[in-house]
Each structure stands twice: as C-alpha cells, then as structure tokens.
Amino acid sequence: MKVRVYVSLKNGVLDPQGRAIHHSLEGLGFAGVNDVRVGRFIELEVADTVTDASLEDMCRKLLANTVIENFRIERVAS
Amino acid sequence: MSAFRSAVITFPGSNCDRDMADALEKVSGTAPHRVWHGDADLPEGLDFIALPGGFSYGDYLRCGAIASRSRIMQAVIAAAGRGVPVLGVCNGFQVLTESGLLPGALLRNAGIRFVCRDAKLIVENSQTLFTAGYSAGQTITIPVAHHDGNYFVDEATLDRLEGEGRVAFRYAEDVNGSARQIAGVLNQAGNVLGMMPHPERVVESAHGGTDGRALFESAIRGLVAA
C-alpha cells in the first residue's frame, strides 16, 4: 500500500525558500500570488499491516520535526 | 589528576571532526577517542563528548535529523542524562536539537545564503562549564560557516532560556536571522551546549585567532576542579 506524507512548516516559521520563490514568480510577471510556503512530500510503500499509529509514530520520530513542522498522512489504495 | 578523556563522534559526512579532535588534543594534552556513528557504546568514563560540524548524511531530510537517530546517539543521550558534558558545534548543534537534547530547531539562514566568515559573539553567561574562561559581556571572534543556523523556538521557550541563563552566546550583529540573535544555547542542567560558530577553528595563533581556546580550557578546568 502506498502512503503519502505531507510535511509543511508551521505558521509563523519563517520560510526564506518560499519567499525567494515568491519573488521569482513576481519577477516572471505572475500577479496575485499572496504567499508561498515550501513543504516536503514523502511517499512510502508499506505492508497493509502497518497501522495508522505506527505511521504517525514514524512522522513524529523522524519524518517531521514537530518543533517547526506539521504533517498529514494519506493512505492511497493501490 | 587523571588524563582528560574525551570523544569526538564522526557521522558519515562530518567534516570538522579532525579539527575538533586536534583542538581537544592541543588544549587538553590528550588525544580524544574517535567514535563512529554506528558504534553501540561510548568509551568508559568519558569527561567530554563533542559532536562536530559537517553535513551528516548529506543534510538529507533535515540537517542533523538522521544522525540524531543513529545508534551512537542513544549512548550520547544517556551520557548527557548522567551529566557528561556534550558540545555540539554547527551540524553538531543541529544534531542536538534534532535529538531533543536542546530545545528549538535550526532553520535555513534568513538571508538564504551560506554564511562563511568571522562573527563577533557576546558571551551572555560566563557562569557555565563551557564559558567560565570568558567574562560576561565579553566580545569574542569565532568563525561561522553554515547554511542552516537560524535558531528558532517559540517565544515562551525563548523567555525561559533567557531567564535561566541558558543563552551562552549571542551574535553581536544579525548573522542568520536567529531568534534574539542566539548563537549558542545550553540544556537545563548546563552540561549540553550547542552553538553554530566553530570554537575549534580558533585555538592557536596559526589559526589567526585564539578566542575559541577558552571554551575548551573552561570545560577541562571545570572537570578537573570537580
């Protein structure tokens, strides 16, 4: 089974990378972009027996740093 | 007095481990043990553990994230809990925050660029194991070389760190966007110090500066006295 983990910076955490991308978009003439935040997308291939609790544990222990990041787990039927 | 027993941990991608070992040997007179990240145990009876700078695991995932979950770090965390002094410099600081030994996180520099230059630091607290050789308010010059040194932690924790004297060093000017220009922080017990600047790069006159020497001398003297 495929699992997608989305890791994003918490509100209030400065994202200089997102800011640089925002400036670059403006430089290309795209109007109306109010903000850009960069996150991380991790795809896992796991056995069906892996529990939600175990996936959440993986996120808390390694995939995300919960001091600065939020995470969201999505199971994808294969 | 028995010989000073220290260890320098090397992770895949560490690149300041030799400088750290050299500085510890020059200042203490005894060569440190060199410990590999995959080792299960630290040598017995250590007086000091150093986590060096570099790019452990290629900075994959987050700087210091994978190193902080390596086998040897379980032993380092246990040693820190017993009161063994632990110094983390640059990537070592990132490993300490990722491992939970120090609060907060180190984000990409606010100016996006890698910063590599001498930085002026203010010694905020000279009553610690690592800073007793300096005086409070003293300005020292220590080089920085990092891309992710922007110290971040919530406001309540910042207030607590300041109130408890756990800000060891502050940048004299904004270097990387760090909250309250913090350059180095201590754990609550005061035996774990993380800092982005590199004291091991300024311990002898040939380095062009010696302001880092007192940090190692402080720790060695403090331990001998204790």
Short mmCIF file of N, CA, C and O in Angstrom, two decimals, chain B residues 119-142 162 165-173 180-186 193 195 197 199 210-215 218:
data_model
loop_
_atom_site.label_atom_id
_atom_site.label_comp_id
_atom_site.label_asym_id
_atom_site.label_seq_id
_atom_site.Cartn_x
_atom_site.Cartn_y
_atom_site.Cartn_z
N ALA B 119 32.60 35.86 12.96
CA ALA B 119 31.44 36.51 13.58
C ALA B 119 31.83 36.95 14.98
O ALA B 119 32.55 36.25 15.69
N LYS B 120 31.35 38.14 15.34
CA LYS B 120 31.57 38.61 16.71
C LYS B 120 30.44 38.07 17.58
O LYS B 120 29.27 38.17 17.23
N LEU B 121 30.84 37.48 18.70
CA LEU B 121 29.86 36.93 19.64
C LEU B 121 29.99 37.65 20.97
O LEU B 121 31.08 38.06 21.35
N ILE B 122 28.88 37.76 21.66
CA ILE B 122 28.90 38.29 23.02
C ILE B 122 28.68 37.12 23.97
O ILE B 122 27.76 36.31 23.77
N VAL B 123 29.55 37.00 24.95
CA VAL B 123 29.38 35.96 25.96
C VAL B 123 28.28 36.42 26.91
O VAL B 123 28.42 37.40 27.61
N GLU B 124 27.15 35.72 26.88
CA GLU B 124 25.99 36.14 27.68
C GLU B 124 26.07 35.61 29.11
O GLU B 124 25.63 36.26 30.03
N ASN B 125 26.58 34.41 29.25
CA ASN B 125 26.65 33.79 30.58
C ASN B 125 28.03 33.18 30.74
O ASN B 125 28.41 32.27 30.01
N SER B 126 28.80 33.70 31.69
CA SER B 126 30.16 33.19 31.89
C SER B 126 30.22 32.26 33.11
O SER B 126 31.28 31.91 33.57
N GLN B 127 29.04 31.88 33.59
CA GLN B 127 28.98 31.01 34.78
C GLN B 127 28.67 29.57 34.37
O GLN B 127 28.00 28.86 35.11
N THR B 128 29.08 29.16 33.19
CA THR B 128 28.78 27.80 32.76
C THR B 128 30.08 27.02 32.60
O THR B 128 31.17 27.59 32.52
N LEU B 129 29.91 25.72 32.55
CA LEU B 129 31.05 24.82 32.38
C LEU B 129 31.90 25.19 31.16
O LEU B 129 33.12 25.04 31.17
N PHE B 130 31.23 25.67 30.11
CA PHE B 130 31.91 25.92 28.84
C PHE B 130 32.42 27.36 28.70
O PHE B 130 33.19 27.65 27.80
N THR B 131 31.93 28.25 29.56
CA THR B 131 32.23 29.67 29.32
C THR B 131 32.92 30.34 30.51
O THR B 131 33.10 31.55 30.51
N ALA B 132 33.32 29.55 31.52
CA ALA B 132 33.91 30.15 32.72
C ALA B 132 35.21 30.89 32.43
O ALA B 132 35.61 31.77 33.19
N GLY B 133 35.85 30.56 31.32
CA GLY B 133 37.11 31.22 30.96
C GLY B 133 36.90 32.57 30.28
O GLY B 133 37.87 33.25 29.94
N TYR B 134 35.65 32.94 30.04
CA TYR B 134 35.35 34.25 29.46
C TYR B 134 34.72 35.11 30.55
O TYR B 134 34.36 34.62 31.63
N SER B 135 34.56 36.40 30.26
CA SER B 135 33.80 37.22 31.21
C SER B 135 32.47 37.61 30.57
O SER B 135 32.38 37.72 29.34
N ALA B 136 31.45 37.78 31.39
CA ALA B 136 30.12 38.12 30.87
C ALA B 136 30.19 39.44 30.11
O ALA B 136 30.82 40.39 30.56
N GLY B 137 29.59 39.47 28.94
CA GLY B 137 29.60 40.68 28.13
C GLY B 137 30.80 40.80 27.22
O GLY B 137 30.85 41.69 26.35
N GLN B 138 31.77 39.90 27.39
CA GLN B 138 32.97 39.93 26.56
C GLN B 138 32.62 39.66 25.09
O GLN B 138 31.74 38.84 24.80
N THR B 139 33.28 40.38 24.18
CA THR B 139 33.07 40.12 22.76
C THR B 139 34.23 39.27 22.25
O THR B 139 35.39 39.60 22.48
N ILE B 140 33.89 38.16 21.59
CA ILE B 140 34.92 37.28 21.05
C ILE B 140 34.65 37.07 19.56
O ILE B 140 33.54 37.30 19.09
N THR B 141 35.67 36.65 18.84
CA THR B 141 35.52 36.43 17.40
C THR B 141 35.71 34.95 17.09
O THR B 141 36.76 34.38 17.37
N ILE B 142 34.68 34.35 16.55
CA ILE B 142 34.68 32.92 16.23
C ILE B 142 34.09 32.77 14.83
O ILE B 142 33.06 33.39 14.53
N GLU B 162 16.27 32.61 28.33
CA GLU B 162 16.95 33.84 28.78
C GLU B 162 16.90 33.94 30.31
O GLU B 162 17.89 34.26 30.94
N GLY B 165 19.36 31.76 32.10
CA GLY B 165 20.78 31.93 31.76
C GLY B 165 21.29 30.90 30.79
O GLY B 165 22.48 30.56 30.78
N ARG B 166 20.39 30.37 29.95
CA ARG B 166 20.79 29.30 29.05
C ARG B 166 21.22 29.79 27.66
O ARG B 166 21.54 29.00 26.80
N VAL B 167 21.22 31.11 27.47
CA VAL B 167 21.80 31.65 26.24
C VAL B 167 23.28 31.87 26.55
O VAL B 167 23.64 32.74 27.33
N ALA B 168 24.14 31.02 25.98
CA ALA B 168 25.57 31.11 26.28
C ALA B 168 26.22 32.22 25.46
O ALA B 168 26.99 33.03 25.98
N PHE B 169 25.89 32.24 24.16
CA PHE B 169 26.48 33.23 23.24
C PHE B 169 25.39 33.86 22.38
O PHE B 169 24.44 33.19 21.99
N ARG B 170 25.60 35.13 22.07
CA ARG B 170 24.70 35.84 21.16
C ARG B 170 25.56 36.48 20.08
O ARG B 170 26.67 36.93 20.36
N TYR B 171 25.06 36.53 18.85
CA TYR B 171 25.77 37.26 17.80
C TYR B 171 25.71 38.75 18.11
O TYR B 171 24.66 39.25 18.52
N ALA B 172 26.83 39.45 17.89
CA ALA B 172 26.85 40.89 18.14
C ALA B 172 26.06 41.62 17.06
O ALA B 172 25.68 42.77 17.23
N GLU B 173 25.84 40.96 15.93
CA GLU B 173 25.03 41.53 14.85
C GLU B 173 24.25 40.38 14.21
O GLU B 173 24.59 39.22 14.42
N ARG B 180 16.41 36.33 18.57
CA ARG B 180 17.17 37.12 19.56
C ARG B 180 18.68 36.99 19.38
O ARG B 180 19.45 37.06 20.33
N GLN B 181 19.08 36.75 18.12
CA GLN B 181 20.50 36.63 17.75
C GLN B 181 21.25 35.59 18.57
O GLN B 181 22.44 35.74 18.88
N ILE B 182 20.56 34.54 18.92
CA ILE B 182 21.18 33.49 19.73
C ILE B 182 22.16 32.67 18.88
O ILE B 182 21.82 32.21 17.79
N ALA B 183 23.36 32.49 19.42
CA ALA B 183 24.39 31.72 18.71
C ALA B 183 24.68 30.40 19.40
O ALA B 183 25.18 29.47 18.79
N GLY B 184 24.36 30.32 20.71
CA GLY B 184 24.64 29.09 21.45
C GLY B 184 23.72 28.97 22.65
O GLY B 184 23.52 29.94 23.37
N VAL B 185 23.16 27.77 22.86
CA VAL B 185 22.25 27.54 23.99
C VAL B 185 22.65 26.30 24.79
O VAL B 185 23.27 25.37 24.27
N LEU B 186 22.24 26.32 26.05
CA LEU B 186 22.53 25.22 26.98
C LEU B 186 21.25 24.47 27.32
O LEU B 186 20.16 25.04 27.25
N LEU B 193 25.94 21.98 25.47
CA LEU B 193 25.99 23.27 24.77
C LEU B 193 25.96 23.02 23.27
O LEU B 193 26.73 22.21 22.75
N MET B 195 26.18 25.23 19.61
CA MET B 195 26.49 26.54 19.03
C MET B 195 26.81 26.41 17.56
O MET B 195 27.38 25.41 17.13
N PRO B 197 28.75 28.78 15.73
CA PRO B 197 30.15 29.15 15.45
C PRO B 197 31.12 28.04 15.86
O PRO B 197 30.80 27.19 16.69
N PRO B 199 34.36 27.11 17.61
CA PRO B 199 35.48 27.45 18.50
C PRO B 199 36.73 26.63 18.20
O PRO B 199 37.85 27.09 18.44
N THR B 210 42.53 33.06 18.64
CA THR B 210 42.57 32.04 19.70
C THR B 210 41.36 32.16 20.63
O THR B 210 41.36 31.61 21.72
N ASP B 211 40.32 32.86 20.17
CA ASP B 211 39.18 33.11 21.06
C ASP B 211 38.38 31.87 21.41
O ASP B 211 37.57 31.89 22.33
N GLY B 212 38.59 30.77 20.68
CA GLY B 212 37.85 29.56 20.97
C GLY B 212 38.51 28.72 22.06
O GLY B 212 37.88 27.83 22.64
N ARG B 213 39.77 29.00 22.31
CA ARG B 213 40.55 28.18 23.22
C ARG B 213 39.96 28.14 24.63
O ARG B 213 39.92 27.08 25.27
N ALA B 214 39.49 29.29 25.10
CA ALA B 214 38.98 29.39 26.48
C ALA B 214 37.77 28.48 26.70
O ALA B 214 37.53 28.03 27.82
N LEU B 215 37.02 28.19 25.65
CA LEU B 215 35.87 27.30 25.80
C LEU B 215 36.33 25.90 26.21
O LEU B 215 35.81 25.31 27.14
N SER B 218 37.95 26.03 29.66
CA SER B 218 36.93 26.12 30.72
C SER B 218 36.42 24.74 31.08
O SER B 218 36.34 24.38 32.26
#
